[in-house]
Coordinates of C-alpha atoms and ligand atoms in Angstrom, one line a residue:
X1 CA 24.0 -5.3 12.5
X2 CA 23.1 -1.8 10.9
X3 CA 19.4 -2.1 9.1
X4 CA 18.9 0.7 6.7
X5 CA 15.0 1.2 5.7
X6 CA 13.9 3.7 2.9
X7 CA 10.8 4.9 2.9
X8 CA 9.2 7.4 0.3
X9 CA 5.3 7.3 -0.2
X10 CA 2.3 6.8 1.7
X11 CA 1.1 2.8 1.7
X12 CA 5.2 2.8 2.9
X13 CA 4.8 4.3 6.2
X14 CA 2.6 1.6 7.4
X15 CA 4.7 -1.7 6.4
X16 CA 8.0 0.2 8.0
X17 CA 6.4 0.9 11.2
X18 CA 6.0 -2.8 12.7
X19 CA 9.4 -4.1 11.2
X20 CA 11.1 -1.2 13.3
X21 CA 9.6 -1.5 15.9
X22 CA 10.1 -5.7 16.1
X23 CA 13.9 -4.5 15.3
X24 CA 14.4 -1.8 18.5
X25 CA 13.8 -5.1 20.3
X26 CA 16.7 -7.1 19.4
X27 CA 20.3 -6.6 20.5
X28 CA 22.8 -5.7 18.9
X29 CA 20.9 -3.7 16.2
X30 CA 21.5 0.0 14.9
X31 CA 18.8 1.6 12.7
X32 CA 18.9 4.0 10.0
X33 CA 16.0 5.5 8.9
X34 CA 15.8 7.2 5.2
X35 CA 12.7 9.0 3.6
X36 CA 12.8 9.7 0.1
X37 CA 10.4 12.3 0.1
X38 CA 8.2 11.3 -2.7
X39 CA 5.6 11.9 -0.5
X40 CA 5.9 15.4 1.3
X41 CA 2.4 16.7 2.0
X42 CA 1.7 16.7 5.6
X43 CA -1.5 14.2 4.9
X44 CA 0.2 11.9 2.7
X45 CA 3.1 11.7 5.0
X46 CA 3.8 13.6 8.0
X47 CA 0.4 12.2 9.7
X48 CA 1.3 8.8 9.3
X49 CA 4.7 9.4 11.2
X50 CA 2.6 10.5 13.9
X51 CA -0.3 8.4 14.3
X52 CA 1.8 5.6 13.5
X53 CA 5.0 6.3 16.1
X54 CA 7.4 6.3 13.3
X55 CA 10.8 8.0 14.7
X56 CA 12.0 10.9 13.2
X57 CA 13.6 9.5 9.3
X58 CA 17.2 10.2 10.3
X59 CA 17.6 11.5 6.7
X60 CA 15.5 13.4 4.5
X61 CA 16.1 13.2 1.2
X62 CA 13.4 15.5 0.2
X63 CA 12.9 14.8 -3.7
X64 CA 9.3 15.7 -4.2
X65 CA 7.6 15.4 -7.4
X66 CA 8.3 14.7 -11.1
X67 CA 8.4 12.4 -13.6
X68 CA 9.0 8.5 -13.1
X69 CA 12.0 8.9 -14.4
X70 CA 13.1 12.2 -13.2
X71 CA 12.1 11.1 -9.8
X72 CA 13.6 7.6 -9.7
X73 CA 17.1 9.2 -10.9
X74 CA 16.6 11.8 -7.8
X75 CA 16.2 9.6 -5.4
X76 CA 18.9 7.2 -6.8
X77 CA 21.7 10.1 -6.8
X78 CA 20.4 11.4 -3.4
X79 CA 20.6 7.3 -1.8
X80 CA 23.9 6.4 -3.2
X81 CA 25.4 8.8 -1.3
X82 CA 23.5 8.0 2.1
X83 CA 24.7 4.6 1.4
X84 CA 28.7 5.8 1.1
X85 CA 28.1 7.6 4.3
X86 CA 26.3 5.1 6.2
X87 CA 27.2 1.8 5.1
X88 CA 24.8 -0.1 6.4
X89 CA 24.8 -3.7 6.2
X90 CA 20.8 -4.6 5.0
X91 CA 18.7 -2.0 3.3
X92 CA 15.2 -3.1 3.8
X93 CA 12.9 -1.9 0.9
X94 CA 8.6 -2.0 0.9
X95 CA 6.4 -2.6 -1.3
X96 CA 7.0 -1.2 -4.6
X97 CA 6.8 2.6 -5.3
X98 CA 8.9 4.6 -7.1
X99 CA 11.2 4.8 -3.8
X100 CA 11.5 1.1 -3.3
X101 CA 12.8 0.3 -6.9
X102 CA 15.4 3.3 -6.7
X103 CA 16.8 2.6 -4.0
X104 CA 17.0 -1.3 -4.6
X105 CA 19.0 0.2 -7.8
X106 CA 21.4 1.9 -6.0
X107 CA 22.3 -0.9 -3.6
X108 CA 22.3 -3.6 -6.2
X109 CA 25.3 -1.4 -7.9
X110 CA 27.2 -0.9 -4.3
X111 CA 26.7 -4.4 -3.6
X112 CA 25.1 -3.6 -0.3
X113 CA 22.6 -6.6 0.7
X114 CA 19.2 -5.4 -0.2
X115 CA 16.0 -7.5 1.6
X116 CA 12.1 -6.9 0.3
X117 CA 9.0 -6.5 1.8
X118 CA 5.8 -7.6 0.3
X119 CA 7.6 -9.1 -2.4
X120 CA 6.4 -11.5 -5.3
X121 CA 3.3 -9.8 -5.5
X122 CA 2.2 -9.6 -9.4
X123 CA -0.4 -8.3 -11.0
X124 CA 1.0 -9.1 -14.2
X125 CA -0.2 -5.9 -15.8
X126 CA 3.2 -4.2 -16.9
X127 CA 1.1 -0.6 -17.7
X128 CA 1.3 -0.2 -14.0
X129 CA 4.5 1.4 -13.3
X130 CA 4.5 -0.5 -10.1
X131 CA 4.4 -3.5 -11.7
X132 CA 8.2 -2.6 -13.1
X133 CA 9.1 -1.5 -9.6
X134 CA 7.7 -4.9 -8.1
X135 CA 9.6 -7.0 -10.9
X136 CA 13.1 -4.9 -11.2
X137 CA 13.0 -4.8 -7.6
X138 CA 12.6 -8.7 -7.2
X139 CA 15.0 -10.0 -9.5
X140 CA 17.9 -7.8 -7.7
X141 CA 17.0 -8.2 -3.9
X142 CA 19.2 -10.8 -1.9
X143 CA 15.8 -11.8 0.3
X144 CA 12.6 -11.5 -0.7
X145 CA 10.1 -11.4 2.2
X146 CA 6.8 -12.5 1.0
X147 CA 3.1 -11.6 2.7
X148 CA 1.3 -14.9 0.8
X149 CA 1.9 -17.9 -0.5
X150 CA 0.9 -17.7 -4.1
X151 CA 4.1 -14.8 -4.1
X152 CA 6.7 -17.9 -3.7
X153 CA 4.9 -19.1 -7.0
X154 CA 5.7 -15.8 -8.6
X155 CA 9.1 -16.1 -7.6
X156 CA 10.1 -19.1 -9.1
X157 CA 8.6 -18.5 -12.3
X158 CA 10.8 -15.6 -12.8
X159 CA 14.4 -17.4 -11.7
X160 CA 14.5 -16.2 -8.2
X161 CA 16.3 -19.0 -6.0
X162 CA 13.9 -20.8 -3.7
X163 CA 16.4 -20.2 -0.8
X164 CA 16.1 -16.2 -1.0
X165 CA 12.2 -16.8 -0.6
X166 CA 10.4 -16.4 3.0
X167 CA 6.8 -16.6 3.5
X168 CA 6.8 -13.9 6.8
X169 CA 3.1 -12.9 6.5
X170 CA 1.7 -9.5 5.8
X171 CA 3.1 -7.0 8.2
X172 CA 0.2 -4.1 6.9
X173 CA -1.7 -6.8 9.3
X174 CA 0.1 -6.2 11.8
X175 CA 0.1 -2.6 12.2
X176 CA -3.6 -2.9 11.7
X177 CA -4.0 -5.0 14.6
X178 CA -2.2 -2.8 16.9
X179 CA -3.9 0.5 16.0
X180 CA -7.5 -1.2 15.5
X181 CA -8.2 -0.2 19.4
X182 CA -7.4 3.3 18.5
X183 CA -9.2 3.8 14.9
X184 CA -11.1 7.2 14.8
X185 CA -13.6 8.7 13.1
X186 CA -13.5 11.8 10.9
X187 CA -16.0 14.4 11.8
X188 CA -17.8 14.4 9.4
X189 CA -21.6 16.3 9.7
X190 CA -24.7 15.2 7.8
X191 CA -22.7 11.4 7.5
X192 CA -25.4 8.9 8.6
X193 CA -24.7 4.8 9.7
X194 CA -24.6 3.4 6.5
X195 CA -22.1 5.3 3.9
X196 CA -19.7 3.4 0.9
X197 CA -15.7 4.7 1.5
X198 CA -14.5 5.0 -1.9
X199 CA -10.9 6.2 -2.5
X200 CA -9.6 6.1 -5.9
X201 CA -5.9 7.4 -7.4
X202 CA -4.8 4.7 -9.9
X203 CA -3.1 6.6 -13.1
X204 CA -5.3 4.0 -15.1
X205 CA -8.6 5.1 -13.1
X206 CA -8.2 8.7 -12.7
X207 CA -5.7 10.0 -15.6
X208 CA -8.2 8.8 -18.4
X209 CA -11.1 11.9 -18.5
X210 CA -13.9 9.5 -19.9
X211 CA -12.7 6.5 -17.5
X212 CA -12.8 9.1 -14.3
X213 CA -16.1 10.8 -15.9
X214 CA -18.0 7.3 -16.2
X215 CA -16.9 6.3 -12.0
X216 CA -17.7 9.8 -10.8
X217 CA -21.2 9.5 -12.3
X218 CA -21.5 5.9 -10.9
X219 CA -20.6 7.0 -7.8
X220 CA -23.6 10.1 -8.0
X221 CA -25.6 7.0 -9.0
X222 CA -25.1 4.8 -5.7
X223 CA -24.7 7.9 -3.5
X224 CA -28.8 8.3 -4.2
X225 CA -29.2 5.0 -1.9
X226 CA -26.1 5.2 -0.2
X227 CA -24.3 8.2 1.5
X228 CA -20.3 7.8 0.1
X229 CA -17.3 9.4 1.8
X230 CA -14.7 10.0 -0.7
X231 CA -11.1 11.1 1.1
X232 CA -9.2 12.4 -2.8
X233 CA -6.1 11.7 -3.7
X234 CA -3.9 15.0 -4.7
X235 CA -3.7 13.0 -8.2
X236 CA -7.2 12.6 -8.7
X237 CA -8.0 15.9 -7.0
X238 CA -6.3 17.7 -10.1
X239 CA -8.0 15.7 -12.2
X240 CA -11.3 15.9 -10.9
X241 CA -10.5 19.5 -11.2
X242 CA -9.3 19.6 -15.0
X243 CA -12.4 17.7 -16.1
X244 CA -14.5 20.7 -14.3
X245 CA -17.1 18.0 -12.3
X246 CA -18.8 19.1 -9.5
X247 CA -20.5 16.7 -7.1
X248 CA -24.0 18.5 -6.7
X249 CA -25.4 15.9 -3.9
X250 CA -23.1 17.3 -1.3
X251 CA -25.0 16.0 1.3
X252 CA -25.0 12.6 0.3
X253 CA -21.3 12.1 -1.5
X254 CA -19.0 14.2 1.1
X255 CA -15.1 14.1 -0.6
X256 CA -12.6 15.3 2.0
X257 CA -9.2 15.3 1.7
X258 CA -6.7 12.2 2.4
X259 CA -7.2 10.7 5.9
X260 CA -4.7 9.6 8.4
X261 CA -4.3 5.8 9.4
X262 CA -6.6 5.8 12.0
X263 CA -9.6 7.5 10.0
X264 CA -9.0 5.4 7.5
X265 CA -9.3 2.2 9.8
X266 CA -12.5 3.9 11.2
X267 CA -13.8 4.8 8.0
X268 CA -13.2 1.1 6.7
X269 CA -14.6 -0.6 9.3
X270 CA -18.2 1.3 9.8
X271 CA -18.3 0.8 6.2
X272 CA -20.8 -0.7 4.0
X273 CA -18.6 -1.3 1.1
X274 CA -15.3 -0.6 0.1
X275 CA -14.8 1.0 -3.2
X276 CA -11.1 1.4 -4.1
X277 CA -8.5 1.1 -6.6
X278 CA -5.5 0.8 -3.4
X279 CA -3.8 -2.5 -2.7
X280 CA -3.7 -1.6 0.8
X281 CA -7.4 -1.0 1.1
X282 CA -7.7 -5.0 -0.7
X283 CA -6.1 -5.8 2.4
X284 CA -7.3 -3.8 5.0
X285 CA -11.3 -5.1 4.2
X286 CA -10.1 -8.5 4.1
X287 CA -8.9 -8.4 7.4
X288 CA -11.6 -6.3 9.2
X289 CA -13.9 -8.8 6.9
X290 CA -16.0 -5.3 5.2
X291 CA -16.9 -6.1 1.8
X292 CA -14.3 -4.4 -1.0
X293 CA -15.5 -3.4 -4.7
X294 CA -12.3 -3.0 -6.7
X295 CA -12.5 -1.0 -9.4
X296 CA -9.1 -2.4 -11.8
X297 CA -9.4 -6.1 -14.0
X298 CA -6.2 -7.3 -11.8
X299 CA -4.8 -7.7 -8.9
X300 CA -1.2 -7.8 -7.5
X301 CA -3.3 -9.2 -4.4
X302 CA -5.3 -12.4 -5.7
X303 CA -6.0 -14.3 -2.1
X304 CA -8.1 -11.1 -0.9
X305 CA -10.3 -12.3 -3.9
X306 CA -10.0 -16.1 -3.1
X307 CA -9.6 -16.2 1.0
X308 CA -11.0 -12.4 1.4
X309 CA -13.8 -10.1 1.1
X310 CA -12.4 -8.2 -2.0
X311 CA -14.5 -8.4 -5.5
X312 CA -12.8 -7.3 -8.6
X313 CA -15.4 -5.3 -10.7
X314 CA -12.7 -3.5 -13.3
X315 CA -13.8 -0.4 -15.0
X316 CA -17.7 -1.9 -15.4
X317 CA -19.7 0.3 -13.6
X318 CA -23.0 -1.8 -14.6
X319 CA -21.3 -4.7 -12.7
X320 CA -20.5 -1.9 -9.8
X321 CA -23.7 -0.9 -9.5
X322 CA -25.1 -4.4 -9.2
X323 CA -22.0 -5.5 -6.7
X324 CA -23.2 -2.6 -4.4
X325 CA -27.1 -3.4 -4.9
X326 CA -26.0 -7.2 -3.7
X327 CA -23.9 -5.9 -0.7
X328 CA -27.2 -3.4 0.4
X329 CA -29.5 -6.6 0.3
X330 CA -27.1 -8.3 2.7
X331 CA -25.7 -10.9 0.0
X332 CA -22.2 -9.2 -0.1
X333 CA -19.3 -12.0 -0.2
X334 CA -17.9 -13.3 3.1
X335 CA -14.2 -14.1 3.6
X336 CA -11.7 -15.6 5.7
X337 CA -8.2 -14.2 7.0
X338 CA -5.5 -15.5 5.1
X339 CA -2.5 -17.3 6.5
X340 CA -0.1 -15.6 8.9
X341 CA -2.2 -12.2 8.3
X342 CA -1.8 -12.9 12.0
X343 CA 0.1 -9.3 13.7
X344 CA 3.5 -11.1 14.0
X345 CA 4.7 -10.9 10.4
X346 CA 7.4 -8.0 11.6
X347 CA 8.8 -10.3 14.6
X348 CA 9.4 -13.4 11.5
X349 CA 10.9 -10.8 9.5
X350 CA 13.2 -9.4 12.5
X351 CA 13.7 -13.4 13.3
X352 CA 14.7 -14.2 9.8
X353 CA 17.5 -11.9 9.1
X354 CA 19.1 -11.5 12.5
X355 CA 19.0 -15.3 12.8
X356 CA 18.9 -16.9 9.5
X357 CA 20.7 -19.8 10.4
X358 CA 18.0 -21.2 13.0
X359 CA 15.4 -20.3 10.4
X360 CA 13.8 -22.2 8.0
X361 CA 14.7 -21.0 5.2
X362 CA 11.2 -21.5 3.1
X363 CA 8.4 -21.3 5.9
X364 CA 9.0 -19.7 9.1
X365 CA 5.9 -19.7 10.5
Ligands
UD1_401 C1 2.3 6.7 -5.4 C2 2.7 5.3 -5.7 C3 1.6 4.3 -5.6 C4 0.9 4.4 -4.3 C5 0.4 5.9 -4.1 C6 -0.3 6.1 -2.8 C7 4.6 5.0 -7.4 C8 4.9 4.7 -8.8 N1 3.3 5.2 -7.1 O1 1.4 7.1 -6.4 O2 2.0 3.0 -5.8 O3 -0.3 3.6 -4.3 O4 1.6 6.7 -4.1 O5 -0.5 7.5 -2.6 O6 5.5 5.2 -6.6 N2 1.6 14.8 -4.8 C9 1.2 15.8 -3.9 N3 1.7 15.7 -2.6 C10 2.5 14.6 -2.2 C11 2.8 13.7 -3.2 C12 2.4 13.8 -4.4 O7 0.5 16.7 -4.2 O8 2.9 14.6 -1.0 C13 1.1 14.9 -6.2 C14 2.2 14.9 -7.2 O9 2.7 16.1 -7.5 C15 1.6 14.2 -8.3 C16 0.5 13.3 -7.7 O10 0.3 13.8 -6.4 O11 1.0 15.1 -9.2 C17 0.9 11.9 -7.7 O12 2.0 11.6 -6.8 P1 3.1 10.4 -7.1 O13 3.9 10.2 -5.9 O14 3.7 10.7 -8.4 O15 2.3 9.1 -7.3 P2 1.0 8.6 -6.6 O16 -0.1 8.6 -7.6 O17 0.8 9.2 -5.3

């Protein structure tokens, strides 16, 4: 069988590399590898390759930035022709960037078999334009590989036939799992024991000035009794810039640019709090069990609210404030890990379409 997987940004690079790997194990199986390029910059991409023993993308389709539209259409004209060359027989899409939607585009029109990870996941907030990736992407897959239960719920409400649905786990959990041993880090000089990660880059958190003025002067506020390491987003870094703030506590707020995997994993875990807007990062605390602030009103991620860590605080920065005040006093919300967030989500998903027949086709746990 010839598994096609397309790639493009960075909270991609981290679902792909478990599922190929799980793959290189089976006979009989040839792998394509395609990046998109909406992510180029070596610290939104390249690093990730590396620390996460991606191979080499076996094509590049190097679109770079631009509008959704412009960029969607990019990619779209770039894939279809990697998909008249290569003809694979699955194309495995992830999550649900501007990549994954394009690309599950252009197969639905060749009719080449299209399967998606992380799927069902709904925030039900269509202003997030991955939202519309998650649902487009969805109603045209042919499986739809889910990482929680509540996602086969999604699923049916919207049509999708109970026999496409498999509840694999969350294969982020895996890669976590086998790269906790080697988390690392960032030097980072004057950074004490106890420090709040924050990372923030939602268009709906950072592209608002007044919204990204209010959280950058909460964030001076908790930084007086808590240090904060801020890695910024390119998006929010131009933003930042256009408002004209300047941190002035620079030895208790220290921003530094985006992190590699394992930083990030290091970062998480020392960490007294997570403050995010990321899905990934939801997860992430969940699983290392670190306390996680979200600053949005939904979440395309609901059981690290119910079974996790993770606290949605939206864009109320009185009810931030207090959140962290609770998690300094020791009262921060516990959690537990969520079913099959268990490291062998990839090997279900590798099971599941090589042998489908000897799988069940709702839970294959
Ligand atoms: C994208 C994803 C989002 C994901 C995020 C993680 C979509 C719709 N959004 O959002 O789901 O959580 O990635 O990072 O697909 N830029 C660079 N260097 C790069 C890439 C982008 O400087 O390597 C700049 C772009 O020029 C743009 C900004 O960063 O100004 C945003 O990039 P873009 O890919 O449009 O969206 P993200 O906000 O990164």
């Amino acid at each position: 069988m010839h598994v096609l997987h397309v790639v493009g940004a960075r909270p991609n690079f981290m679902k792909v590399a478990p599922v190929h790997a799980a793959f290189r194990g089976r006979p009989g199986v040839r792998q394509t590898l395609v990046h998109t390029g909406q992510h180029y910059d070596a610290n939104l991409s390249d690093i990730f390759f590396e620390q996460l023993q991606i191979p080499r993308p076996d094509v590049s389709l190097e679109v770079g930035s631009g509008s959704h539209a412009v960029q969607t259409a990019e990619i779209m004209i770039r894939f279809e022709k990697t998909i008249l060359e290569r003809k694979p027989d699955l194309v495995l899409v992830y999550g649900d960037v501007n990549s994954t939607v394009a690309a599950t585009l252009v197969c639905a029109k060749l009719g080449t078999k299209i399967a998606h990870v992380e799927a069902g996941l709904r925030s039900f907030d269509r202003t997030m334009p991955e939202e519309i990736n998650r649902l487009v992407t969805d109603q045209l897959a042919d499986m739809l590989l889910i990482p929680s239960e509540e996602a086969e719920e999604n699923l049916l409400r919207e049509g999708v036939a109970r026999g496409k649905i498999h509840f694999v786990g969350n294969v982020m959990i895996d890669t976590l799992r086998t790269l906790l041993p080697q988390a690392r880090m960032p030097e980072i000089p004057g950074l004490g024991d106890k420090f709040a990660l924050v990372t923030l880059h939602r268009p709906s958190n950072v592209d608002e000035p007044e919204t990204l003025q209010r959280i950058l002067e909460t964030l001076t506020t908790i930084s007086e009794s808590l240090q904060i390491v801020f890695p910024v987003h390119p998006r929010t870094k131009a933003r930042i810039e256009s408002l004209g703030f300047h941190f002035e506590n620079s030895n208790r707020i220290f921003t530094i640019p985006p992190t590699g995997y394992l930083e990030c994993l290091a970062l998480q875990q020392r960490a007294v709090v997570v403050v995010t807007d990321s899905g990934g990062l939801q997860e992430e605390t969940t699983a290392l069990g670190v306390p996680c602030l979200t600053v949005r009103e939904n979440t395309e991620r609901p059981i690290t609210v119910t079974h996790g860590t993770n606290t949605l605080v939206g864009t109320d920065m009185k009810l931030l404030l207090k959140e962290v005040g609770k998690i300094q006093a020791g009262r921060g919300k516990g959690g537990r890990i969520p079913p099959l967030w268990d490291g062998c989500a990839s090997e279900r998903i590798a099971d599941v379409i090589l042998h489908p027949q000897i799988i069940p086709l709702r839970k294959v746990a």
